[in-house]
Structures are given as structure tokens and as C-alpha cells.
XYZ file of C-alpha atoms in Angstrom:
750
model
C 308.956 215.500 60.962
C 312.848 214.773 61.061
C 313.969 211.902 58.840
C 314.650 208.557 60.760
C 318.198 207.706 61.193
C 319.014 204.226 60.029
C 320.494 202.076 62.520
C 323.887 200.759 61.515
C 324.313 196.961 61.273
C 326.393 196.443 64.118
C 324.233 198.314 66.504
C 321.333 196.267 64.936
C 323.179 193.209 65.680
C 325.291 193.943 68.616
C 322.512 193.082 71.427
C 321.853 189.718 69.862
C 325.611 188.811 69.875
C 325.682 189.929 73.218
C 322.582 187.918 74.409
C 324.230 184.361 72.517
C 327.620 185.364 74.673
C 325.797 185.029 77.976
C 324.472 181.651 77.236
C 327.584 179.512 77.906
C 327.568 181.233 81.539
C 323.973 179.377 81.620
C 324.475 176.025 79.997
C 328.233 175.517 81.074
C 331.047 174.546 78.852
C 334.636 174.905 78.278
C 336.315 178.337 77.702
C 336.956 177.810 73.973
C 333.413 176.899 73.386
C 331.816 179.617 74.907
C 333.041 181.474 72.182
C 331.018 179.386 69.639
C 327.512 181.157 70.758
C 328.460 184.439 69.911
C 330.170 183.403 66.820
C 326.916 181.813 65.754
C 325.001 184.787 66.131
C 327.383 186.829 64.127
C 327.282 184.356 61.325
C 323.555 183.993 61.542
C 322.651 187.665 61.684
C 325.140 189.401 59.702
C 326.162 189.246 56.036
C 329.772 190.979 56.743
C 331.043 187.927 58.832
C 330.831 185.761 55.604
C 332.625 188.729 53.391
C 335.652 188.253 55.491
C 335.343 184.095 55.844
C 338.840 183.979 54.785
C 339.963 184.780 58.255
C 337.616 181.880 59.945
C 340.679 179.647 60.602
C 342.045 182.386 62.528
C 339.080 182.289 64.561
C 339.164 178.526 65.138
C 342.887 178.871 66.145
C 341.593 181.281 69.069
C 338.847 178.950 70.076
C 341.161 175.692 69.952
C 343.778 177.629 72.399
C 341.156 179.016 74.910
C 339.851 175.186 74.979
C 342.828 173.855 75.227
C 344.854 176.342 77.289
C 347.729 178.211 76.191
C 349.941 176.554 78.420
C 349.671 173.203 76.991
C 353.045 172.164 76.069
C 351.169 170.303 72.910
C 348.878 173.444 71.668
C 350.603 174.027 68.519
C 351.133 170.326 67.187
C 347.150 169.577 68.328
C 346.425 172.815 66.855
C 347.988 171.986 63.439
C 346.024 168.746 63.272
C 343.227 170.260 64.587
C 343.039 173.426 62.154
C 343.905 171.500 58.954
C 340.253 170.630 57.844
C 339.218 173.687 58.056
C 342.224 175.652 56.544
C 342.285 173.252 53.596
C 338.678 173.658 53.304
C 338.721 177.471 53.220
C 341.717 177.604 50.692
C 339.992 175.133 48.265
C 336.864 177.372 48.488
C 338.318 180.467 47.448
C 340.612 178.922 44.949
C 337.953 176.636 43.257
C 335.682 180.178 43.000
C 338.659 182.069 41.611
C 338.861 179.415 38.886
C 335.426 179.230 38.162
C 335.057 183.136 38.087
C 338.372 183.133 35.321
C 336.028 180.215 33.666
C 333.069 182.214 33.570
C 334.979 184.435 30.924
C 337.794 182.191 29.260
C 335.161 179.300 28.746
C 332.313 181.185 28.180
C 331.229 180.013 24.812
C 331.907 176.243 25.986
C 330.106 176.404 29.041
C 326.916 178.393 27.232
C 326.942 175.693 24.612
C 327.198 172.784 27.099
C 323.992 174.133 29.320
C 322.199 175.077 25.843
C 322.520 171.710 24.483
C 321.491 170.197 27.931
C 318.458 172.024 28.351
C 317.118 171.473 24.770
C 317.781 167.941 25.452
C 315.583 168.218 28.199
C 313.263 170.053 26.629
C 312.809 167.554 23.954
C 312.410 164.690 26.682
C 310.232 166.651 29.025
C 307.900 168.596 26.927
C 308.042 167.588 22.883
C 308.079 163.600 23.706
C 307.019 163.754 27.173
C 308.887 160.854 28.131
C 310.676 162.037 31.128
C 308.681 164.107 33.849
C 308.844 167.863 33.759
C 310.420 168.871 36.830
C 313.681 167.297 35.595
C 313.850 169.862 33.236
C 316.461 172.924 33.810
C 316.629 176.246 32.030
C 320.225 176.807 30.319
C 321.206 178.887 32.778
C 320.649 176.679 35.633
C 321.657 173.571 34.486
C 324.859 173.996 36.348
C 323.072 174.801 39.543
C 320.871 171.883 39.026
C 323.830 169.070 38.651
C 325.124 170.720 41.691
C 321.824 170.076 43.456
C 321.219 166.578 42.201
C 324.894 165.457 43.387
C 323.638 167.444 47.076
C 320.454 165.217 46.690
C 322.552 161.814 46.158
C 325.199 162.424 48.600
C 322.704 162.996 51.439
C 320.389 160.109 50.434
C 323.386 158.188 50.441
C 324.928 159.431 53.322
C 321.677 158.545 55.295
C 321.697 155.167 54.505
C 324.977 154.557 55.331
C 325.147 156.546 58.896
C 322.135 154.615 59.511
C 323.266 151.397 59.244
C 326.593 151.246 60.255
C 326.022 153.825 63.266
C 322.668 152.770 64.152
C 319.516 154.793 65.430
C 320.217 155.943 69.465
C 317.980 154.453 72.100
C 316.642 157.660 72.804
C 317.103 161.107 70.888
C 319.260 162.697 73.820
C 321.533 160.129 74.527
C 322.044 160.921 77.678
C 324.461 158.389 78.497
C 326.875 160.274 75.976
C 327.751 157.084 74.097
C 330.245 157.470 71.012
C 329.641 154.492 68.594
C 332.135 153.365 66.529
C 333.309 155.429 63.954
C 330.667 158.247 65.022
C 333.260 161.174 64.904
C 334.507 159.701 61.597
C 331.091 160.002 60.128
C 330.534 163.652 61.138
C 333.555 164.408 58.996
C 332.417 162.553 56.289
C 329.624 164.959 56.698
C 331.742 167.928 56.537
C 333.897 166.807 54.030
C 330.249 166.230 51.442
C 329.670 169.715 52.845
C 332.581 171.357 51.862
C 332.433 169.669 48.442
C 329.115 170.465 47.694
C 328.917 174.517 48.689
C 332.352 174.638 46.772
C 330.563 173.154 43.706
C 327.459 175.389 44.070
C 329.416 178.524 44.452
C 331.577 177.646 41.679
C 328.247 176.790 39.636
C 326.301 180.053 40.261
C 329.811 182.028 38.722
C 330.405 179.732 35.728
C 326.418 180.345 34.913
C 326.066 183.767 35.534
C 324.019 183.989 38.242
C 326.683 185.673 39.813
C 328.179 188.162 37.401
C 331.821 188.408 36.889
C 331.967 191.938 38.469
C 331.082 190.736 41.832
C 334.363 190.568 43.982
C 334.844 186.655 45.261
C 335.172 188.550 48.919
C 331.516 189.640 48.299
C 329.965 186.523 46.613
C 330.556 185.202 50.144
C 328.305 187.429 51.748
C 325.298 186.429 49.391
C 322.848 184.226 51.620
C 322.361 181.860 49.098
C 326.390 181.584 49.118
C 326.862 181.454 52.804
C 329.203 178.722 54.022
C 327.856 176.216 56.264
C 330.461 173.133 56.640
C 331.997 175.392 59.250
C 329.300 174.388 61.502
C 330.028 170.632 60.689
C 333.918 171.265 61.611
C 333.053 172.201 65.415
C 330.462 169.271 65.642
C 333.297 166.838 64.432
C 336.248 168.374 66.002
C 334.552 168.252 69.749
C 333.457 164.752 70.468
C 330.140 164.355 68.853
C 327.732 161.530 70.731
C 324.871 159.413 69.739
C 322.762 162.535 70.265
C 323.957 164.222 66.784
C 321.510 161.487 65.109
C 318.526 163.838 64.959
C 320.618 167.365 63.964
C 322.125 164.879 61.081
C 318.865 163.537 60.053
C 317.184 167.074 59.969
C 320.042 168.361 58.187
C 319.727 165.876 55.470
C 316.244 165.849 54.667
C 316.497 169.693 54.530
C 319.378 169.665 52.038
C 317.253 166.903 49.614
C 314.153 169.010 50.008
C 315.856 172.475 49.506
C 318.188 171.422 46.569
C 315.287 169.616 45.114
C 313.340 173.289 44.852
C 316.117 174.587 43.631
C 316.507 172.750 40.881
C 312.863 174.197 40.240
C 313.792 177.760 41.189
C 311.746 177.664 43.760
C 311.367 177.880 47.718
C 311.173 175.488 50.048
C 308.197 176.396 52.121
C 307.206 173.123 53.323
C 309.892 170.701 54.589
C 312.457 173.310 55.729
C 310.082 174.889 58.367
C 309.228 171.503 59.690
C 312.532 170.626 59.992
C 313.163 173.651 61.641
C 310.679 173.087 64.090
C 311.873 169.534 65.192
C 315.391 171.102 65.478
C 313.960 173.805 67.939
C 311.818 171.047 69.750
C 315.250 168.550 70.126
C 317.484 171.312 70.830
C 314.670 172.678 73.838
C 314.840 169.085 75.127
C 318.392 168.864 75.017
C 318.714 172.452 76.818
C 316.351 171.019 79.732
C 318.270 167.525 79.772
C 321.562 169.381 80.459
C 320.276 171.514 83.320
C 317.457 169.385 85.166
C 318.112 165.883 83.537
C 321.521 164.526 84.083
C 322.092 164.626 80.239
C 325.487 165.536 78.803
C 324.833 166.692 75.245
C 328.185 167.780 74.047
C 328.161 171.822 74.055
C 329.117 171.998 70.140
C 326.359 170.237 69.277
C 324.150 172.424 71.886
C 325.578 175.426 70.676
C 324.909 175.036 66.762
C 321.207 173.972 67.207
C 320.084 176.411 69.837
C 321.542 179.575 68.085
C 320.205 178.478 64.597
C 316.878 177.735 66.567
C 317.077 180.911 68.158
C 318.104 182.552 65.232
C 315.079 181.455 63.242
C 312.537 181.959 65.733
C 314.035 185.536 65.913
C 313.455 186.030 62.470
C 309.787 184.651 62.849
C 308.817 186.611 65.445
C 310.014 189.681 64.226
C 308.373 188.905 60.757
C 304.894 188.431 62.676
C 305.705 192.110 64.452
C 306.373 193.456 61.351
C 303.659 192.518 59.507
C 301.374 192.945 62.840
C 302.833 196.631 62.877
C 302.265 197.142 59.028
C 298.466 195.882 58.641
C 297.799 196.768 62.161
C 297.766 200.496 60.884
C 295.197 199.393 58.387
C 292.339 200.378 60.813
C 290.419 203.069 59.158
C 286.872 201.676 57.935
C 286.399 203.350 54.332
C 283.406 204.059 52.588
C 284.396 203.501 49.042
C 283.584 202.920 45.447
C 285.727 200.231 43.725
C 286.369 200.549 39.785
C 287.095 197.384 38.191
C 287.828 197.351 34.336
C 285.449 195.322 31.948
C 286.281 195.946 28.746
C 288.344 198.363 26.167
C 288.436 198.259 22.300
C 292.375 197.321 22.704
C 292.332 194.972 26.022
C 290.896 191.709 26.391
C 289.509 191.945 29.959
C 289.552 188.773 31.573
C 285.820 187.670 32.661
C 285.799 187.953 36.655
C 283.933 184.984 38.149
C 280.893 186.860 39.336
C 280.594 187.959 35.743
C 279.446 184.392 34.455
C 275.901 184.643 33.240
C 275.607 188.416 34.042
C 274.568 190.711 31.105
C 275.468 194.373 31.331
C 273.057 197.040 30.626
C 273.388 198.282 27.225
C 273.296 201.659 28.020
C 274.689 201.200 31.664
C 273.191 201.634 34.842
C 272.929 199.707 37.767
C 273.575 195.769 37.456
C 270.571 193.399 38.483
C 271.820 189.853 39.920
C 269.152 186.786 40.044
C 268.211 185.738 43.306
C 270.488 183.416 44.982
C 273.391 184.465 43.157
C 276.523 184.904 45.468
C 277.240 188.592 44.678
C 273.946 189.730 46.736
C 275.801 188.563 49.822
C 278.701 190.670 48.615
C 276.832 193.601 48.253
C 277.023 196.655 50.571
C 275.973 199.038 47.781
C 274.979 199.431 44.296
C 277.265 197.598 41.227
C 276.902 200.089 38.482
C 277.993 199.264 34.929
C 279.734 202.329 33.097
C 280.110 201.777 29.515
C 281.600 205.038 29.574
C 283.002 206.619 32.758
C 282.961 210.412 33.771
C 283.963 211.339 36.609
C 283.200 214.938 38.075
C 285.194 217.171 40.015
C 284.939 220.922 41.631
C 287.421 223.019 40.434
C 287.729 226.802 40.571
C 288.948 229.702 37.964
C 289.021 233.260 38.314
C 286.289 235.446 37.449
C 287.525 237.902 35.023
C 284.172 239.639 34.828
C 283.953 240.361 38.261
C 285.471 244.066 39.278
C 286.416 242.411 42.980
C 289.065 239.439 42.363
C 287.276 236.285 43.420
C 287.104 232.504 42.059
C 283.999 231.073 40.909
C 283.423 227.320 40.930
C 282.290 225.121 38.152
C 282.477 221.210 37.653
C 284.724 219.695 35.705
C 284.098 216.258 33.711
C 286.981 213.645 32.744
C 286.210 211.047 30.627
C 288.073 207.865 31.672
C 289.239 205.109 29.049
C 287.369 202.059 28.490
C 284.364 200.710 30.405
C 283.702 199.831 33.982
C 281.978 198.322 36.872
C 281.584 200.352 40.171
C 280.854 198.408 43.507
C 279.723 201.165 46.178
C 280.985 200.060 49.689
C 279.529 201.397 52.812
C 281.682 201.470 55.774
C 280.646 198.228 57.110
C 282.014 196.750 54.195
C 285.076 195.620 55.653
C 287.455 198.006 53.633
C 290.223 199.107 56.445
C 293.108 201.424 55.208
C 296.041 202.826 56.922
C 296.230 206.812 56.963
C 300.164 206.782 56.629
C 302.148 205.482 54.060
C 304.151 201.914 54.752
C 307.385 201.708 55.384
C 308.674 199.832 52.365
C 312.225 198.835 51.553
C 311.494 200.383 47.934
C 310.371 203.586 47.838
C 309.018 205.048 44.832
C 309.709 208.114 42.828
C 306.058 209.176 42.279
C 303.702 207.162 44.530
C 303.100 206.236 48.002
C 302.139 202.687 49.088
C 299.346 202.334 52.088
C 298.561 199.165 54.139
C 294.949 197.866 52.822
C 293.015 195.215 54.536
C 290.086 193.512 52.994
C 288.263 191.782 55.835
C 285.398 190.569 54.376
C 286.587 189.390 51.209
C 284.672 192.190 49.241
C 287.876 192.789 46.604
C 288.624 189.409 46.487
C 285.387 188.471 45.351
C 284.759 191.279 43.004
C 288.283 191.598 41.501
C 289.039 187.752 41.834
C 292.116 188.632 43.785
C 293.297 186.159 46.625
C 293.797 187.154 50.403
C 293.018 190.015 52.370
C 296.409 192.029 52.326
C 296.458 194.701 49.909
C 298.795 197.473 48.228
C 296.797 200.796 48.000
C 299.017 203.104 46.019
C 298.769 207.140 45.518
C 300.540 209.605 43.713
C 302.338 211.898 45.674
C 303.561 213.742 42.280
C 301.633 214.314 39.537
C 303.620 211.879 36.757
C 303.121 214.133 33.801
C 304.301 217.953 35.541
C 306.115 216.609 38.575
C 303.925 218.396 41.110
C 303.522 217.601 44.345
C 300.696 216.204 45.699
C 299.241 217.865 48.932
C 296.813 217.356 50.970
C 293.538 219.654 52.059
C 295.597 221.054 55.306
C 298.428 221.657 53.250
C 296.257 223.636 50.436
C 294.442 225.261 53.291
C 297.707 226.626 54.631
C 298.683 228.207 51.304
C 299.067 231.884 51.424
C 296.970 233.542 48.588
C 293.296 232.152 47.513
C 295.217 231.763 43.923
C 297.675 228.903 45.484
C 295.131 227.270 47.018
C 292.862 227.007 43.852
C 295.843 225.856 41.630
C 296.652 223.353 44.037
C 292.972 222.092 44.393
C 292.925 222.101 40.578
C 296.177 220.043 40.112
C 294.655 217.307 42.435
C 291.377 217.066 41.354
C 292.735 216.686 37.494
C 295.002 213.863 38.486
C 292.362 211.076 37.597
C 293.525 209.472 34.443
C 296.835 207.733 35.447
C 295.419 205.691 37.906
C 292.660 204.382 35.917
C 295.189 204.128 32.873
C 297.631 202.331 35.495
C 294.994 200.089 35.984
C 294.443 199.387 32.466
C 297.980 198.930 31.826
C 297.960 195.798 34.265
C 295.216 194.733 32.680
C 296.789 194.767 29.052
C 300.196 193.175 30.929
C 297.629 190.175 32.373
C 296.665 189.741 28.580
C 299.912 189.412 27.491
C 300.851 187.098 30.557
C 298.027 184.950 29.351
C 299.444 184.961 25.969
C 302.625 184.348 27.021
C 301.656 181.384 29.388
C 299.965 179.852 26.500
C 303.114 179.467 24.641
C 303.552 175.671 23.533
C 306.578 174.319 25.190
C 307.822 177.272 26.861
C 311.175 177.008 28.312
C 310.674 179.125 31.237
C 308.436 179.227 34.225
C 304.643 180.450 33.856
C 304.237 183.986 35.183
C 301.344 185.749 37.037
C 300.752 189.389 36.251
C 298.843 191.099 39.163
C 295.410 192.664 38.116
C 294.382 195.824 39.936
C 291.303 198.486 40.453
C 290.546 201.961 41.527
C 289.141 203.075 44.964
C 287.598 206.636 44.940
C 287.065 207.588 48.497
C 285.500 211.210 50.189
C 283.954 211.808 46.453
C 281.386 213.982 48.025
C 284.191 216.340 49.747
C 286.150 219.248 48.467
C 289.146 216.706 47.601
C 288.285 213.147 46.582
C 291.260 210.244 46.971
C 292.078 208.031 44.187
C 294.107 204.604 45.017
C 295.464 202.036 42.515
C 294.491 198.619 44.352
C 296.471 195.875 43.767
C 297.013 192.340 45.929
C 299.833 192.701 48.392
C 302.927 190.345 47.388
C 303.066 188.466 50.990
C 305.768 185.967 50.938
C 309.783 185.937 52.258
C 311.120 186.521 48.721
C 312.550 190.199 47.984
C 311.087 192.302 45.788
C 313.023 192.968 42.592
C 313.070 195.229 39.470
C 314.107 192.737 37.152
C 314.632 195.012 33.992
C 314.276 198.633 33.420
C 312.325 200.952 31.126
C 315.251 202.352 29.300
C 318.768 201.071 28.020
C 320.741 198.945 30.557
C 323.334 197.132 28.736
C 323.840 193.498 28.785
C 321.232 193.222 31.920
C 321.200 190.241 33.694
C 318.216 188.831 35.774
C 318.474 186.249 38.128
C 315.619 184.776 36.037
C 315.666 185.126 32.358
C 311.768 184.910 32.139
C 310.887 188.708 32.629
C 312.999 189.819 29.872
C 311.855 186.722 27.600
C 308.107 187.890 28.616
C 309.367 191.756 27.484
C 310.820 190.357 23.859
C 307.421 188.132 23.955
C 305.479 191.307 24.306
C 306.930 193.019 21.058
C 306.615 189.839 19.277
C 303.339 189.211 19.952
C 301.944 192.805 19.349
C 304.121 192.767 15.846
C 306.290 195.199 17.286
C 303.649 198.127 18.329
C 303.969 197.467 22.047
C 306.733 196.557 24.679
C 306.493 195.734 28.223
C 309.391 196.882 30.492
C 310.152 198.028 34.081
C 309.132 194.537 35.124
C 308.924 194.148 38.665
C 307.616 192.464 41.415
C 308.683 188.484 43.386
C 309.679 185.659 41.658
C 307.346 185.232 38.778
C 304.583 187.322 39.815
C 305.101 191.081 38.501
C 303.545 194.114 39.128
C 303.278 197.769 37.779
C 304.739 197.565 34.308
C 305.466 200.257 31.872
C 304.661 200.523 28.099
C 306.591 201.776 25.158
C 304.773 201.954 22.023
C 305.596 202.444 18.687
C 303.390 205.085 17.687
C 305.267 207.814 19.323
C 308.849 209.233 18.305
C 309.656 209.820 21.832
C 308.568 210.688 25.524
C 309.057 214.523 24.473
C 307.134 214.131 21.221
C 303.141 215.649 21.857
C 302.433 216.918 18.552
C 299.481 214.691 18.399
C 295.464 215.047 17.896
C 292.971 213.808 20.396
C 292.386 209.932 19.604
C 295.687 209.270 17.987
C 297.496 207.930 20.848
C 296.344 205.155 22.752
C 294.396 206.304 25.507
C 295.204 203.881 28.121
C 298.931 204.827 28.049
C 300.526 207.593 30.088
C 304.212 208.102 30.281
C 304.948 206.353 27.060
C 308.602 206.509 25.838
C 307.602 205.895 22.106
C 310.199 204.438 19.676
C 313.004 205.730 21.160
C 312.596 204.190 24.472
C 311.397 201.069 22.732
C 314.798 200.855 20.859
C 316.553 201.460 23.980
C 315.174 198.670 25.946
C 315.599 196.300 23.179
C 319.234 196.972 22.562
C 319.714 196.364 25.980
C 317.693 192.522 25.985
C 319.851 192.131 22.672
C 322.733 191.761 24.529
C 321.539 189.021 26.566
C 323.156 185.603 24.918
C 320.986 183.718 27.265
C 318.031 185.008 26.031
C 318.793 184.215 22.507
C 319.372 180.836 23.317
C 315.894 180.605 24.954
C 313.834 182.571 22.339
C 315.728 181.026 19.244
C 313.840 177.356 20.142
C 310.304 178.805 20.315
C 310.100 181.778 17.917
C 313.233 181.370 15.427
C 311.768 183.535 12.494
C 311.055 186.479 14.708
C 313.966 186.041 16.378
C 316.428 186.281 13.001
C 314.057 189.298 12.070
C 314.761 191.238 15.313
C 318.663 190.416 15.150
C 318.537 191.994 11.477
C 316.416 195.008 12.738
C 318.840 195.631 15.308
C 321.874 195.243 13.341
C 320.212 198.096 11.036
C 319.874 199.962 13.855
C 323.572 199.719 14.781
C 324.787 200.406 11.186
C 323.175 204.016 11.345
C 326.071 206.749 12.244
C 323.562 208.566 13.885
C 322.154 205.591 16.184
C 325.955 204.675 16.926
C 326.188 208.201 18.190
C 323.167 207.650 20.651
C 324.692 204.205 21.733
C 327.457 206.045 23.507
C 325.154 208.621 25.009
C 323.212 205.714 26.080
C 326.159 203.325 27.376
C 327.063 206.396 29.184
C 323.940 207.151 30.888
C 323.404 203.492 31.836
C 326.564 203.459 34.154
C 324.473 205.022 36.638
C 321.851 202.277 36.414
C 324.046 199.342 36.619
C 324.932 200.710 39.916
C 321.614 201.827 40.303
C 320.372 197.709 40.165
C 322.955 196.497 41.935
C 322.065 198.533 44.789
C 318.414 198.099 44.204
C 317.910 194.438 43.909
C 318.719 192.478 47.294
C 320.326 188.980 46.730
C 317.604 186.143 45.360
C 317.678 183.591 47.790
C 317.173 180.619 45.977
C 315.005 178.934 48.293
C 317.098 178.901 51.389
C 314.218 178.085 53.616
C 314.738 180.301 56.524
C 312.481 183.053 57.451
C 313.961 186.264 56.469
C 316.746 188.117 55.875
C 317.619 190.280 58.992
C 319.595 192.679 56.774
C 317.074 195.162 55.079
C 318.338 198.276 53.205
C 315.599 200.700 52.695
C 316.257 202.262 49.185
C 314.931 205.530 48.250
C 314.669 205.235 44.513
C 314.918 209.011 43.237
C 317.664 209.724 45.949
C 319.756 206.900 44.590
C 319.235 208.115 41.341
C 320.176 211.310 41.830
C 323.228 209.995 43.791
C 324.649 207.942 40.982
C 324.117 210.775 38.500
C 326.011 213.028 40.392
């Protein structure tokens, strides 16, 4: 099957822009304003528009000339006055961001000191003395952003108060009479200025606080969704004779600003207020369109086009999101007969008890678990529930019969001991486990695994695994993580030419058992460390969630059984991010310090024996972590007897990789300021340890090699991670770039 060709951004958005350009033909309006819907569509749908935002005043000049007519003798004079606000706003915006980018370097120490001191003061008031509410606490890297958000909230509230008092409420929300209250246009210009000032300050704060890294050009920063300017929308509304009907859009905009800014202070998304405001805006604009077409109203087109385009864009994004979701999860339609394995014990892992385990005693020697009459588990049983203190999985393999005169292969059974103790829940086809046969088309294609959509229609996984929701990701290895062999399906295996090739392929597939269960145990260990991290007193960052997992086995009575690692699907609008790596990345900066702080905590909490890294997920919910341990010298060191290494770890990078990750974490100043407050003695010891490494001449040579290798990863991370939209409140970013992780790494290396 040929590779699907990716559609260019222009081809993707051209139909929407073309449809928007038709709107004025239906709703009417002047020649100049007829361009506005296309401008709105281009701006709302494509980031490229904002990369060239410096040219926006020229667009405004064209619109003004078309509106007034090129033959107007007063065109130039009127244009100078009309363009002055937007020209000044754009020029000041670029200049201010240029200053902020410079200050982020030249005044870095002063900015960090101010932010750290402010954060420490709030930490004392909110957590230690408990005199102030905890929502007032600000992490050091978000102090400047939070101050800007507070200013936004204060100005929005003040504006609404004065606007309501002086302008007054309209007699009806459409204002069909087209009344223009005293000073109304002046107040819309005030709203324009407020938006200009606060958006410029927010852009500056993002650079100065390090949330936008200094290596990102100013031009590119304008294309980040969280930094898209919106004040230009109010420029058109203010310029083209607003009426009293603007009351509803003004109210919606300011309430939304308050909500979004408040949640941004908490580093959260506004998933409640903004959608409600969006619905109000949509209802209002549909009423305005109906009034203009059929009701004899004269709702100004500059106002109408803004509301209509924003509402249509959000509605389209909502529909596209629902269609994509339906397409993805509708493919999960194959009823599965399966076995679900849940980890319940390991000598090195504290497996948190699930709710159904309360009051249940496991059979000492293993066997089927008996639940008392009336226990809720009896309603969720679709087959036996068995406890395995030692789990051994059987697989049919084949080997050459060397004693036979005729070359042939004989079958035998291999039993593989799985680390830990497990509970197996057998489910028949009527249990409601639905699996998609084809892998999901995700934005992040893993190097070793495919992801299949899975639906838990009857809540079996939710009950036995203490999971949430009905949507799950079923991960299946497409390559052996140890040898890199491609895993073939039975049809591909049977198509191989010789029996020796078919036998070897089947054996490789059937031996790939432990990594699934080890992955599950690694997430269980990370979950244990996550609980310990969350219990730290006066933790200066958000609490985290680590997804737990289980292993699903299907077709165990067939020639090639299949295993899947099952975990809850992170079903929200935040982009999936890779927050840190399992290798050295100098001075790596995450949008949140929390993941890196958790990695360092794991090192401290285990007395330097383990390090959680390669943390990825959405916001503060992480999954698929990697561990490095201090038992091995390096990843290539295999000179160990059975039982000497942790049986729940695979792909362990050992001390060498642990040092590489720790060295990258050590370069982060913001991380030091956070951790020094909680673990001053451990941080002091760790700093001394890292300095000792750096003093070693051999280690210095290794650092040079790592730094050269890390240049690839810096580009890799920049391309891999989309910009985290800190709570804009829209439904989706419509430009999704599918990234093949393996191809990207290869390209950057070359």
C-alpha cells in the first residue's frame, strides 16, 4: 500500500477561505469589508498568517482603499488617520518583543531572582502559613505570565463595569435600529488598546520567563497559537461604525478573557466558560444573520463578519474533532475474546490495590478467586478470574529435528516465566471489548509499537483496572525492542519461502512476551513513584498522574497469539508532548518543569538506584516512561547472571545513560530553584556529584561527544512537540503535523 501523501496547508485551508469569501455575496456589505471574511478564515485556520503579521497594516490599507474607493480625493489623508492605530500597535508589538527577547538574556539573573523570590513568598503564604488561597501560588517560571493574566482580569472587569454604566445595555441584543450611543466607538477603541497592551505584555512575559526559548525567532513566535494576536479584530470593529448591538460580543469577549486568564494562572485549560461563551456568540450571530436577511435589521458587517467567522471556525473545528473521533473509535468494532492481566504484586514494586481487591484474599498457591455473594465483581465477570503468584505463559515453537534423516521441524512448548504476580480476567466475546484491527493514524508514530483503538463498551477494564472512560490505547510491538526484528503477522509468515524462515519468524514472535509485562510493571513502578511525588509536603508544582496499564492476550489457542499493552486513552484537546528524553539533551526546557522535577525526584527517592525519564503525555498526566538503573554500567553491558538485574526492566541504559540524563537536568536553572526549596541537602549532594563527574578528563571527552549527538535531539524535540496552548479555550488546532519519530531522528542524524 502506497504511503498517503500529506496535504499541503494551502490545499487544506483553501476551500474554507474560498467559502468565507462567498459570505459577503450573501450578506452584502461594502467592497472593502467583503475581504474581511477571507482574512478571518485565513487567520483562524493557518499559523502562517501570523508568521507574517508585520505585513498586516498593508492588508488594512488595501481594505480601506477598497472600502472608500481609489478615486476618493481624501483617500490618502483618511487612510493615514485610519491606519495609525494598527500601524502603531504592530510596530510597538514587534519592538517590545525584540526588547523582551534581549532582556531574557541580558537580565536573566535579575528576572530569575525576582521570579524565584516571588514564588517563594507565595509558597510561604499559600502552603506553609496557609493564609492565602492556594490558587494564588505561582511557579517561578509562570510568575511573569501570571502577573500579565492578573492585569488582563483586572482590565476586563473594569472595562465591563464602565462600559455597562456609560454605554448602557441595549433594548435588544440585535439593536435593529442601529443606534450609536454616545462614546460607543470610543469605548471599542479602548477595548482595542487594552487588547494591544495585554497581548504585547503576555508575549514579552513568555520570552522573559523562558516559556518561549530565545532561539525561537520573533517571527516564528507570532505563529504560536497561544501568542496569536487578536487585537486586529477589534480594530476593524472600532473603525467601521459599531452600534449598540456590539454589547453581546463585548460581554462574551471580556468574560472569556477573565476565565482564560484565570486558568492560565493555574496552568490549566478553560473547558467550561469558553465553550459556553462560544455557544452564546454562535446563537447571537445566527440571530444577527437572520435579522439582516429577513428581519430588517442593520447589524454592522464589520461586527457580523467577525462573529460569524469565529463561530463558524469553532463549529467546524468541533465537527471535525467529532468526525475524527468517530472515525478513530468507530474502527474499534471487532468483538474480542481475551485475557486481561493486571499486576498485583512484585517484590520491588508497591502495586496500589484496586477497588475490587478490598476485602478479597488471594489464594495462597494461586487459582481462581472466589468472590462473596453480592460482591460487585460478580456482575463484571465474563469468565474466571485467576490469581497467579507465578505466571508462566506457554507458546508453541518449532526446532529442527537433527535426528531425522529427512529435514523437518518438530513442535515443542516453551514456558516463559513472567516477573511479578498477576490476576487474569478472562472475557468472552460478549464482554464488550472492541478492538480496531488496523493501527490508529496518530500524530506521533512510535519506533517500536503501533497503537490500536479499543473500546470498553461494558466497563470491564474500568472496573478491574480502576481505569476511567471507555476509550483505550492498545499498544502492540511492531519490532522486537531487543533485536529490532520486524514482527510479522501469520499471513506474512506463511508467505515466507522456506520452512526454516517460517519457523524462525514464528519463534521470534511467540518469544516476544516479557517486554509487554515489563512495560506494564514499569508503568506500575512509575505510578508508585508518582504517588510518592504527590505526597511531598509543600510541593511547588502541580500533582501528576501516571497511567496504569494491563496486558491483553488474544488468540492464545491459535498458532500465533497476540499481546497488547492496554492503557487509558488520553482523550482531551491538549497536544501529546514528549517532556524529556532518555538521553542527554543540554539545557532541555519543558513547557512545564514538573516532568523534569519528577525525574529528579525518582533519583533522590530511590537513593540514586533508579531514574524515571522519557516522560511523555498530556499536561500533567504521563505515560510510557523509561527507567535507567545504577546496577548496569551501560546499555551494552550484558555480563550478568540471571537474578542479578531487575526482572521488570528492559532497555535499561544503566549508569552511563543515567548520567547523561542527569547532566541535562543539571543544566536547568529553573529546576534548581524549585528543588532547592524541597530537597536542599539532596540537591547539594547531587551538585557535588555532577561536578565530580565534570572534573574527570575522560568524562569531559564523553560530554563533548554527547553534546554533538544532542544537537540532533534539540531539532528533534523542536519538531516533535507542538506548541502547548495554555488554555486558549478553542476546540482544536486545525494544523496537525504527523511526525514519524524514527524517520525524523534518522533525518536529523544525517
